[in-house]
Short mmCIF file of C-alpha atoms in Angstrom, two decimals:
data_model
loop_
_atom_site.label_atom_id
_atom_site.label_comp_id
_atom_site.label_asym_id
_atom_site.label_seq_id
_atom_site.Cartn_x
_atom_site.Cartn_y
_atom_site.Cartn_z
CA UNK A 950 117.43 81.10 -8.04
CA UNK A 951 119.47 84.33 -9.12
CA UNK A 952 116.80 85.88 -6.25
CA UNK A 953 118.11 83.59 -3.72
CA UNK A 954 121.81 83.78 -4.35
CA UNK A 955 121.55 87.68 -3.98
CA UNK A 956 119.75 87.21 -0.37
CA UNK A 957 122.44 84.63 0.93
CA UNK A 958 125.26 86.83 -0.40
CA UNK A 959 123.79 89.89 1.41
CA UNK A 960 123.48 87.88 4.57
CA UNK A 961 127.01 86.12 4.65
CA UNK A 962 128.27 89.12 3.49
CA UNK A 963 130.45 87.00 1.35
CA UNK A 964 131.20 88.29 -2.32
CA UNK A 965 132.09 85.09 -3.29
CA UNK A 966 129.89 82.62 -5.81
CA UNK A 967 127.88 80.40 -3.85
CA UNK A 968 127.68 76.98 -4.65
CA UNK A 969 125.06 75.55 -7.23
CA UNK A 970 124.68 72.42 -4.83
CA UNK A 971 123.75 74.50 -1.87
CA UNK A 972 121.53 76.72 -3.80
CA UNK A 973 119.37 73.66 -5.34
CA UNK A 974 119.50 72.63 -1.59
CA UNK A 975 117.83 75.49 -0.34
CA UNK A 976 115.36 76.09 -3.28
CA UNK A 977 114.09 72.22 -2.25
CA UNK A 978 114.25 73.44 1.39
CA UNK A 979 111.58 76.20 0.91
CA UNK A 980 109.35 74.44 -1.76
CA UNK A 981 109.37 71.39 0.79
CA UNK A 982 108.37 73.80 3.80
CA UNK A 983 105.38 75.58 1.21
CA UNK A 984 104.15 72.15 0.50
CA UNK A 985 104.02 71.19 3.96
CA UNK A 986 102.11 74.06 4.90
CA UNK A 987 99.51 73.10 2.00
CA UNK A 988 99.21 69.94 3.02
CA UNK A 989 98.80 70.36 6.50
CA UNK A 990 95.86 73.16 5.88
CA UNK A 991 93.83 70.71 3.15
CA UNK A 992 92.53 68.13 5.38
CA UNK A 993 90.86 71.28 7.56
CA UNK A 994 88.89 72.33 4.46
CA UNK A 995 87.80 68.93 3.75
CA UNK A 996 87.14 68.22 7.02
CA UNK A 997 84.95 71.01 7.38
CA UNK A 998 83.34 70.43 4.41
CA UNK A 999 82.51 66.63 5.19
CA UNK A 1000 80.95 68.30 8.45
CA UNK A 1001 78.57 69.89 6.67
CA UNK A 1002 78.17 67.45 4.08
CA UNK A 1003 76.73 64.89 7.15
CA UNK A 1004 75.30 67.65 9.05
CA UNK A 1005 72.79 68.10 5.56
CA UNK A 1006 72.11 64.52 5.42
CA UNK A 1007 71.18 64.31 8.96
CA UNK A 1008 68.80 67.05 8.22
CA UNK A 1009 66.80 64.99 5.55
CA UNK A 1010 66.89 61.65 7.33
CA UNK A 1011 65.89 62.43 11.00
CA UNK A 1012 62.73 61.08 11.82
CA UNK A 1013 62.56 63.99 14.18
CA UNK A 1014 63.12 66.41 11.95
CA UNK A 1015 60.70 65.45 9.04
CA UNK A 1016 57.41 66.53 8.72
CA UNK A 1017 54.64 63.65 8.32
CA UNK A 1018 51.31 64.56 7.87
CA UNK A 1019 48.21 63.14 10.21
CA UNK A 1020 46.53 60.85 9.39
CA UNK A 1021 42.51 59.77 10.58
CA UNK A 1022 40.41 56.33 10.05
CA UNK A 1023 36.94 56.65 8.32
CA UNK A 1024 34.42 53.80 8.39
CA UNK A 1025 31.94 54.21 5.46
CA UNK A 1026 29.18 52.00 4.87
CA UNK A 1027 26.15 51.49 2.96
CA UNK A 1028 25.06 53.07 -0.50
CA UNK A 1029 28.77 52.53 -1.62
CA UNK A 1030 30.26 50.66 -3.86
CA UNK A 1031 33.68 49.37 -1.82
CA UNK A 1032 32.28 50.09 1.78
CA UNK A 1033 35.04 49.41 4.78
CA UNK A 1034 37.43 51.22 6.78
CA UNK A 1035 39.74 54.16 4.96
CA UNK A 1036 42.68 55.91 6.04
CA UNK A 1037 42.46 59.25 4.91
CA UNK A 1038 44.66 62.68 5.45
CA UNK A 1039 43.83 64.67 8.53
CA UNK A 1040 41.06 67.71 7.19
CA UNK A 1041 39.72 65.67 4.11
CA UNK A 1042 36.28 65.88 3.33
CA UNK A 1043 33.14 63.85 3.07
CA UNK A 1044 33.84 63.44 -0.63
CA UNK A 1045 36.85 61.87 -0.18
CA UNK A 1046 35.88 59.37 1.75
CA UNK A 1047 33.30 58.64 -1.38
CA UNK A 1048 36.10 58.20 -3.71
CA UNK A 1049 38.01 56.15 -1.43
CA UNK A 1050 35.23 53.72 -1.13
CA UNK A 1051 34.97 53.40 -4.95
CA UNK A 1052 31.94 56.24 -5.36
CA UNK A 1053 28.32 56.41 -4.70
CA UNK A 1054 26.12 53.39 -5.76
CA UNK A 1055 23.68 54.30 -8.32
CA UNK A 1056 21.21 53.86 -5.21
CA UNK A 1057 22.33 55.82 -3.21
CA UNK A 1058 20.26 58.64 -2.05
CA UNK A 1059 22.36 61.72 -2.40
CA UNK A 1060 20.58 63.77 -0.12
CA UNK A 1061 21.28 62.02 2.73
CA UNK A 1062 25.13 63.41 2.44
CA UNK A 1063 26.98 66.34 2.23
CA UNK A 1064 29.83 65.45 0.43
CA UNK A 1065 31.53 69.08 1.38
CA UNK A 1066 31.50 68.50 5.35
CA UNK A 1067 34.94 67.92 6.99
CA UNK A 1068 35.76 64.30 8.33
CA UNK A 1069 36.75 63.55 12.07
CA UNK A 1070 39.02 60.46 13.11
CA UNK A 1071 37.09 57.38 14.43
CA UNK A 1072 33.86 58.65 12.19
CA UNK A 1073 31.03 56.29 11.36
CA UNK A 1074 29.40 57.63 7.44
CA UNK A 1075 26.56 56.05 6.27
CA UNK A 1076 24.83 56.57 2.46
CA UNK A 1077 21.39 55.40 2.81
CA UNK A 1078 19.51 53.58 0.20
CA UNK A 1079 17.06 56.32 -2.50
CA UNK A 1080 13.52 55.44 -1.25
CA UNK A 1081 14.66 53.47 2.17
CA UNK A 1082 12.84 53.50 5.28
CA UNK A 1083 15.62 54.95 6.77
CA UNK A 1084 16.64 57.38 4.59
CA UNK A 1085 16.52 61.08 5.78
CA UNK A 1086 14.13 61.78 2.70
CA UNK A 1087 11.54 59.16 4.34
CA UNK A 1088 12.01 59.72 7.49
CA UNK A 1089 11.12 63.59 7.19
CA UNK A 1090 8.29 62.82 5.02
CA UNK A 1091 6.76 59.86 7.40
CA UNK A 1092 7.12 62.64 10.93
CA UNK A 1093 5.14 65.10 9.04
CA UNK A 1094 5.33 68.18 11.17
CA UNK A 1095 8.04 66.96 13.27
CA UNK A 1096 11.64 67.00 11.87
CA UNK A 1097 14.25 64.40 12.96
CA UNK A 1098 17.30 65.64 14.04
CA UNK A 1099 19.66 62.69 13.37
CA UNK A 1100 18.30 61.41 9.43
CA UNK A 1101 16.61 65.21 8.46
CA UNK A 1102 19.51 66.36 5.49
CA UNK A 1103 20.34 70.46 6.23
CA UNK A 1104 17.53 71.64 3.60
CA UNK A 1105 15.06 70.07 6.12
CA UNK A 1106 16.36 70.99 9.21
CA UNK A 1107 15.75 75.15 7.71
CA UNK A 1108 11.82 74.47 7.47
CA UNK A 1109 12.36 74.92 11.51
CA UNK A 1110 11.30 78.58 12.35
CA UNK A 1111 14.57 80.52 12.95
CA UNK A 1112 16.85 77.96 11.51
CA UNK A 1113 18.74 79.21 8.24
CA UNK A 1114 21.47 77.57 6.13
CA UNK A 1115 24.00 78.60 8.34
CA UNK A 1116 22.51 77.25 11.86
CA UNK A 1117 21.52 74.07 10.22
CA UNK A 1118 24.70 73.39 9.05
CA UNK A 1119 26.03 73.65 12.32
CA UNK A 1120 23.57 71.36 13.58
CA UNK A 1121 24.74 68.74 10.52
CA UNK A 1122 28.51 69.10 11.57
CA UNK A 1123 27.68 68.80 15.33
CA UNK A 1124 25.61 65.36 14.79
CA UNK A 1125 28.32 64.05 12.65
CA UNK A 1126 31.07 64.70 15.23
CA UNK A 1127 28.87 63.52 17.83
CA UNK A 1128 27.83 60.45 16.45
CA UNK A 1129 24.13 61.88 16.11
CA UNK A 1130 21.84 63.56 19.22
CA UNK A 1131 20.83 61.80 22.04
CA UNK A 1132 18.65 64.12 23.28
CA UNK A 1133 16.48 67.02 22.03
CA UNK A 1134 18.57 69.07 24.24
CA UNK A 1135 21.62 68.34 23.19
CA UNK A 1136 20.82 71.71 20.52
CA UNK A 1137 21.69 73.68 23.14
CA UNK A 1138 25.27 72.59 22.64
CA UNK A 1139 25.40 74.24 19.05
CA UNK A 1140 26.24 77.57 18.44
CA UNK A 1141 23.53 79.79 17.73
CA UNK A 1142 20.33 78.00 19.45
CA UNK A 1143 19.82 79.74 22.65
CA UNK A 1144 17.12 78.63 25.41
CA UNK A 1145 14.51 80.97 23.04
CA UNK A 1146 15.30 79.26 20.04
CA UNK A 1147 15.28 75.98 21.90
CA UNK A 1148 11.89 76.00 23.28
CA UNK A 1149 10.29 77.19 19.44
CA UNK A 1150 11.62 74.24 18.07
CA UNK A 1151 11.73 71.76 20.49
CA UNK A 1152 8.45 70.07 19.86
CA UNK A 1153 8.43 70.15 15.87
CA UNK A 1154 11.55 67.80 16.46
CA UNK A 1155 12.28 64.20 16.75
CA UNK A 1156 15.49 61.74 17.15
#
């Protein structure tokens, strides 16, 4: 206040005491136009800060903006012990298509699987029956010589000259993704059997 009545003294150039009235007057004066100021620059700050506020919650409810993992459809059947139709997470394997289902039956032939190979969308799997007719085990056993291509398990389809673990496995991916072979030379479509390979095995094979 003392501040104050020094500054309007030094203005006016008047030595005489100002009055008290006056002085309260202008000391309400400035901390009115300080408050306004404050006032006026608050809502900016909050405004900004409600901005970003939404702008975060956008972030986590936009359906455009979240990331939802694929999805694919497995039909299992046989040698199972809930067999049906499973929705499963894109790049899940054979095996979890088994536990979706409830697990192997305790006849199932195990062979006829492999429980490690990576599912497709829209893929049929079936677990044959331990001792069936149609189990890959028979069916190898009843062509003698000849191998079949769609029932033969990957340990069978290496008996055929110039076909190792790696090859064979190829040829057990491509006739799950395929739905099975059609035709003996639909081997030429997997990696690895050339028209030399081809024609050795060609006639120790069967659909």
């Amino acid at each position: 206040m003392d501040w104050i009545r020094l500054k309007l003294r030094e203005a006016l150039g008047d030595k005489k005491p100002i009055s008290k009235k006056l002085l309260v007057f202008l000391g309400l004066l400035v901390f009115g136009v300080v408050f306004l100021i404050n006032a006026l620059a608050a809502p900016k700050v909050q405004q900004i800060e409600i901005a970003n506020s939404n702008a975060n919650a956008n972030v986590g409810s936009d359906p455009a903006i979240s990331v939802e993992r694929a999805k694919i459809f497995i039909h299992i059947v046989g040698e199972v012990k809930v067999p049906g139709i499973y929705e499963l997470e894109a790049g899940s394997r054979l095996m979890d298509a088994v536990f979706a289902a409830g697990g192997l039956a305790e006849s199932a032939d195990q062979s006829s699987v492999n429980l490690a190979r990576e599912l497709t969308d829209g893929e049929q799997v079936i677990v044959f029956k331990s001792g069936s007719l149609n189990s890959p085990t028979s069916i190898a056993n009843q062509a003698g010589s000849q191998i079949s291509l769609n029932r033969s398990t990957q340990s069978d389809l290496e008996e055929l000259p110039g076909v190792g673990p790696a090859l064979a496995g190829r040829m057990v991916d491509w006739r799950s993704a395929n739905g099975g072979f059609k035709k003996k030379e639909d081997l030429l479509n997997i990696s690895g059997i050339g028209d030399k390979l081809y024609a050795a095995i060609k006639d120790q094979v069967v659909l």
